[in-house]
Coordinates of C-alpha atoms in Angstrom, one line a residue:
M1 CA 181.5 11.2 118.0
T2 CA 183.4 14.3 116.7
G3 CA 180.7 16.5 118.0
L4 CA 181.1 15.0 121.5
V5 CA 184.8 15.7 121.4
F6 CA 184.2 19.4 120.4
E7 CA 181.6 19.7 123.1
A8 CA 184.0 18.4 125.7
A9 CA 186.8 20.6 124.5
A10 CA 184.6 23.8 124.5
P11 CA 184.6 24.3 128.4
A12 CA 188.3 23.8 128.5
R13 CA 188.8 26.5 125.8
A14 CA 186.3 28.8 127.6
G15 CA 188.3 28.3 130.8
R16 CA 191.6 29.2 129.1
R17 CA 190.2 32.4 127.5
P18 CA 189.6 34.3 130.8
Q19 CA 193.2 33.4 131.8
R20 CA 194.6 34.9 128.6
V21 CA 192.5 38.0 129.2
R22 CA 193.8 38.4 132.7
R23 CA 197.4 37.9 131.5
A24 CA 196.9 40.5 128.8
R25 CA 195.6 43.0 131.4
L26 CA 198.6 42.3 133.6
W27 CA 200.9 43.1 130.7
W28 CA 199.1 46.4 130.0
L29 CA 199.2 47.2 133.7
L30 CA 203.0 46.6 134.0
P31 CA 204.3 49.8 132.2
P32 CA 202.3 52.4 134.3
V33 CA 203.3 50.5 137.5
V34 CA 206.9 50.6 136.5
V35 CA 206.7 54.3 135.7
L36 CA 204.9 55.0 139.0
L37 CA 207.5 53.1 141.1
G38 CA 210.4 54.6 139.2
F39 CA 209.3 58.3 139.4
F40 CA 207.4 58.2 142.7
G41 CA 208.1 55.1 144.7
Y42 CA 211.9 55.1 144.4
P43 CA 212.4 58.7 145.4
L44 CA 210.0 58.3 148.3
V45 CA 212.0 55.3 149.5
L46 CA 215.2 57.3 149.2
V47 CA 213.7 60.1 151.3
A48 CA 212.5 57.5 153.9
V49 CA 216.0 55.9 154.1
Q50 CA 217.6 59.3 154.3
S51 CA 215.4 60.2 157.3
F52 CA 217.1 57.3 159.2
T53 CA 220.6 58.2 158.2
S54 CA 222.8 60.5 160.2
K55 CA 225.2 63.0 158.7
S56 CA 228.0 60.5 159.1
G57 CA 226.1 57.9 157.0
A58 CA 225.1 55.6 159.8
L59 CA 221.5 54.3 160.1
T60 CA 220.0 55.6 163.3
L61 CA 216.7 56.8 164.9
S62 CA 218.3 59.8 166.5
V63 CA 217.5 62.0 163.6
W64 CA 213.8 61.5 164.1
G65 CA 214.1 62.1 167.8
D66 CA 216.1 65.3 167.3
V67 CA 213.7 66.7 164.7
L68 CA 210.4 65.8 166.4
G69 CA 211.7 67.0 169.7
S70 CA 212.8 70.3 168.5
A71 CA 210.9 73.5 169.1
E72 CA 211.4 74.5 165.5
F73 CA 209.5 71.5 164.2
R74 CA 206.7 71.9 166.8
D75 CA 206.2 75.6 165.9
A76 CA 206.2 74.7 162.1
A77 CA 203.7 71.9 162.6
W78 CA 201.5 74.1 164.8
Q79 CA 201.6 77.0 162.3
T80 CA 200.9 74.6 159.4
V81 CA 197.8 73.2 161.1
L82 CA 196.5 76.6 162.2
L83 CA 196.9 78.1 158.7
A84 CA 195.3 75.1 157.0
L85 CA 192.4 75.0 159.4
G86 CA 191.9 78.8 159.2
S87 CA 192.1 78.8 155.4
T88 CA 189.7 75.9 155.2
A89 CA 187.2 77.6 157.4
G90 CA 187.5 80.8 155.5
C91 CA 187.1 79.1 152.1
L92 CA 184.1 77.1 153.4
L93 CA 182.3 80.2 154.6
L94 CA 183.2 82.4 151.6
G95 CA 182.7 79.7 149.0
T96 CA 179.3 78.6 150.4
F97 CA 178.1 82.3 150.5
L98 CA 179.2 83.0 147.0
A99 CA 177.8 79.7 145.7
L100 CA 174.4 80.5 147.3
A101 CA 174.4 84.0 145.9
V102 CA 175.2 82.7 142.4
A103 CA 172.8 79.8 142.5
F104 CA 169.7 81.4 144.2
V105 CA 170.1 85.2 144.0
P106 CA 169.8 86.4 140.4
F107 CA 172.0 89.4 139.7
P108 CA 173.8 90.8 136.7
G109 CA 177.2 89.1 136.1
A110 CA 176.4 85.9 138.0
R111 CA 177.5 83.7 135.0
A112 CA 180.7 85.8 134.6
L113 CA 181.5 85.3 138.3
A114 CA 181.0 81.5 138.0
R115 CA 183.3 81.4 134.9
L116 CA 185.9 83.5 136.8
V117 CA 185.8 81.0 139.6
D118 CA 186.4 78.2 137.1
T119 CA 189.6 79.9 135.8
L120 CA 191.2 80.9 139.0
P121 CA 192.6 77.4 139.9
A122 CA 194.4 77.4 136.6
F123 CA 196.8 80.1 137.8
P124 CA 199.8 79.3 140.0
S125 CA 199.3 80.3 143.6
F126 CA 202.3 82.7 143.7
L127 CA 200.4 85.0 141.4
I128 CA 198.0 85.7 144.2
A129 CA 200.9 86.5 146.5
L130 CA 202.3 88.8 143.8
A131 CA 198.9 90.6 143.4
F132 CA 198.7 91.0 147.1
T133 CA 202.2 92.5 147.2
F134 CA 201.1 95.1 144.6
L135 CA 197.9 95.9 146.6
Y136 CA 198.9 95.6 150.3
G137 CA 202.7 95.7 150.2
S138 CA 204.8 98.4 151.7
A139 CA 204.8 100.3 148.4
G140 CA 201.5 98.9 147.3
V141 CA 198.2 100.7 146.4
F142 CA 196.8 100.4 150.0
G143 CA 200.1 100.3 151.8
A144 CA 199.0 97.8 154.5
G145 CA 202.7 96.9 155.0
G146 CA 203.0 94.7 158.1
F147 CA 199.7 93.1 157.6
L148 CA 200.7 91.3 154.4
Y149 CA 203.9 89.9 156.0
S150 CA 202.1 88.4 159.0
P151 CA 200.2 85.1 159.3
W152 CA 197.0 87.0 158.6
G153 CA 198.3 88.0 155.2
V154 CA 199.1 84.4 154.3
L155 CA 195.7 83.4 155.5
L156 CA 194.0 86.0 153.4
A157 CA 196.0 85.0 150.3
E158 CA 195.2 81.3 150.8
V159 CA 191.5 82.0 151.3
T160 CA 191.5 84.1 148.1
F161 CA 193.2 81.4 146.0
Y162 CA 191.5 78.3 147.4
T163 CA 187.9 79.5 147.7
P164 CA 187.0 78.2 144.2
F165 CA 187.8 74.7 145.3
V166 CA 184.8 74.9 147.7
M167 CA 182.6 77.1 145.6
R168 CA 182.6 75.0 142.4
P169 CA 181.4 71.7 144.1
A170 CA 178.9 73.8 146.1
L171 CA 177.5 75.3 142.9
A172 CA 177.1 71.9 141.4
A173 CA 175.3 70.6 144.5
F174 CA 173.0 73.6 144.7
G175 CA 172.1 73.1 141.1
Q176 CA 170.9 69.6 141.8
V177 CA 168.5 70.6 144.6
P178 CA 165.0 69.7 143.3
A179 CA 162.9 72.8 142.7
A180 CA 159.9 70.9 143.9
Q181 CA 161.4 70.7 147.4
L182 CA 161.9 74.4 147.6
E183 CA 158.4 75.1 146.3
V184 CA 156.9 72.7 148.9
A185 CA 158.9 74.2 151.7
A186 CA 157.8 77.7 150.6
S187 CA 154.2 76.6 150.3
L188 CA 154.3 75.3 153.9
G189 CA 155.3 78.8 155.1
A190 CA 159.0 78.0 155.8
R191 CA 161.2 81.1 155.8
P192 CA 164.2 81.3 153.5
G193 CA 166.6 80.8 156.4
R194 CA 164.8 77.6 157.4
V195 CA 164.7 76.3 153.8
L196 CA 168.4 77.0 153.6
R197 CA 169.1 75.0 156.8
Q198 CA 166.8 72.1 156.3
V199 CA 166.7 71.6 152.5
V200 CA 169.5 73.3 150.7
L201 CA 172.5 72.8 153.0
P202 CA 171.8 69.1 153.8
E203 CA 171.8 68.4 150.1
A204 CA 175.1 70.1 149.6
L205 CA 176.8 68.8 152.7
P206 CA 178.8 66.0 151.1
S207 CA 180.0 68.4 148.4
L208 CA 181.0 71.0 151.0
A209 CA 182.8 68.4 153.0
S210 CA 184.6 67.2 149.9
G211 CA 185.7 70.7 149.0
A212 CA 186.8 71.4 152.5
C213 CA 188.9 68.3 152.7
L214 CA 190.6 69.2 149.4
V215 CA 191.3 72.7 150.6
L216 CA 192.7 71.4 153.9
L217 CA 195.0 69.0 151.9
L218 CA 196.2 71.7 149.6
T219 CA 196.8 74.3 152.2
M220 CA 198.7 71.9 154.4
N221 CA 201.2 71.6 151.6
E222 CA 201.1 75.2 150.3
F223 CA 204.6 76.5 149.6
G224 CA 204.4 79.2 146.9
I225 CA 202.3 81.7 148.8
V226 CA 204.3 81.5 152.0
L227 CA 207.6 81.6 150.2
F228 CA 206.7 84.5 147.9
L229 CA 205.1 86.7 150.7
G230 CA 208.1 86.0 153.0
A231 CA 205.9 86.4 156.0
K232 CA 208.0 87.0 159.1
G233 CA 207.8 84.3 161.7
V234 CA 205.6 82.1 159.5
T235 CA 207.4 78.7 159.0
T236 CA 205.2 75.8 157.7
L237 CA 206.3 72.2 157.2
P238 CA 207.0 72.7 153.5
M239 CA 209.0 75.8 154.3
L240 CA 210.9 73.9 157.0
V241 CA 211.8 71.2 154.4
Y242 CA 213.0 73.9 152.1
G243 CA 215.1 75.5 154.8
K244 CA 216.7 72.3 156.0
A245 CA 217.4 71.0 152.5
I246 CA 218.4 74.1 150.5
V247 CA 219.6 76.6 153.1
T248 CA 221.4 74.4 155.7
F249 CA 221.9 71.3 153.6
D250 CA 220.6 69.1 156.5
F251 CA 219.1 66.5 154.3
P252 CA 218.3 63.9 157.1
A253 CA 216.3 66.5 159.0
A254 CA 214.6 67.7 155.8
S255 CA 213.7 64.0 155.0
V256 CA 212.1 63.5 158.5
V257 CA 210.0 66.6 158.1
A258 CA 209.1 65.6 154.5
M259 CA 208.0 62.1 155.7
V260 CA 205.8 63.6 158.4
D261 CA 204.2 65.9 155.8
V262 CA 203.6 62.9 153.5
V263 CA 201.9 61.0 156.3
L264 CA 199.7 63.9 157.1
S265 CA 198.8 64.4 153.4
L266 CA 197.9 60.7 153.1
V267 CA 195.6 60.9 156.1
L268 CA 193.9 64.0 154.7
Y269 CA 193.7 62.5 151.3
A270 CA 191.9 59.4 152.8
G271 CA 189.4 61.9 154.4
Y272 CA 188.9 63.6 151.1
R273 CA 188.3 60.4 149.3
R274 CA 185.8 59.4 152.0
A275 CA 183.9 62.7 151.6
A276 CA 184.0 62.4 147.8
G277 CA 182.6 58.9 148.0
A278 CA 179.8 60.2 150.2
M279 CA 179.1 62.9 147.6
G280 CA 179.0 60.4 144.8
S281 CA 176.6 58.1 146.6
G282 CA 174.2 61.0 147.3
G283 CA 174.8 61.2 151.0
G284 CA 172.9 64.5 151.4
G285 CA 170.0 64.6 153.8
G286 CA 168.0 67.3 152.2
G287 CA 164.9 65.1 151.6
A288 CA 163.6 65.7 155.1
A289 CA 160.3 67.4 155.2
V290 CA 160.0 70.9 156.4
D291 CA 157.4 71.4 159.1
K292 CA 154.9 74.2 158.8
A293 CA 156.3 77.3 160.3

């Protein structure tokens, strides 16, 4: 009889145990959620509220209309997009080329170059701008002068700094290309260019897409390089936020620009996560056979 009682109570205890586990997990989850809401969510809410507040303190939509309809905002958004796209394209081309050279073209110093690429992202971006000032500034080694303080100078600095963010995942992807596929393609008479197009690059496509999305996200929000170079006529969205908030003390307008930048960043981050997910699931298409040349 006692055994029957214990057997009947066992399922009830087993049902209560998962509930206690779930409650314990919720308690452990509570501190990081509170910290996240306090240090990130609350300031973001304040910025969002400020974007709907006029200088007199009244809630209004006129601030959004004034900012979004201004030529200053349109020019800053246009320059931000152009610089981000140009930097991403440059990083993609240069990073892919360097990764191919390191992975498939043996030369002295290849490992040293790969290690250097690993260390570059550890430095702050304004160091690149400082180095460019010493090289291409008005009193620099090469004395390029006006070039450095133009959009092209900002573009070159961003490509130099952010290329490792494409090169590193590309190197990892090229290292995973099966040697058997390359040997089969070569035995079928395929030329190196064709092997590159049909075997190597399809395998690395998710990694390249992930790196490109990350560079696009970072360059859209780049502030240090643009500020340090002081390029004439180059005003990006982060620079516009800085100017509105720090220079003119127009906090409602600065909040509107900041919210637009946050939305763009979230959209780009979603694209980056999508590309990273494709890379993790092995979305490359390099398994296609190479026809005999």
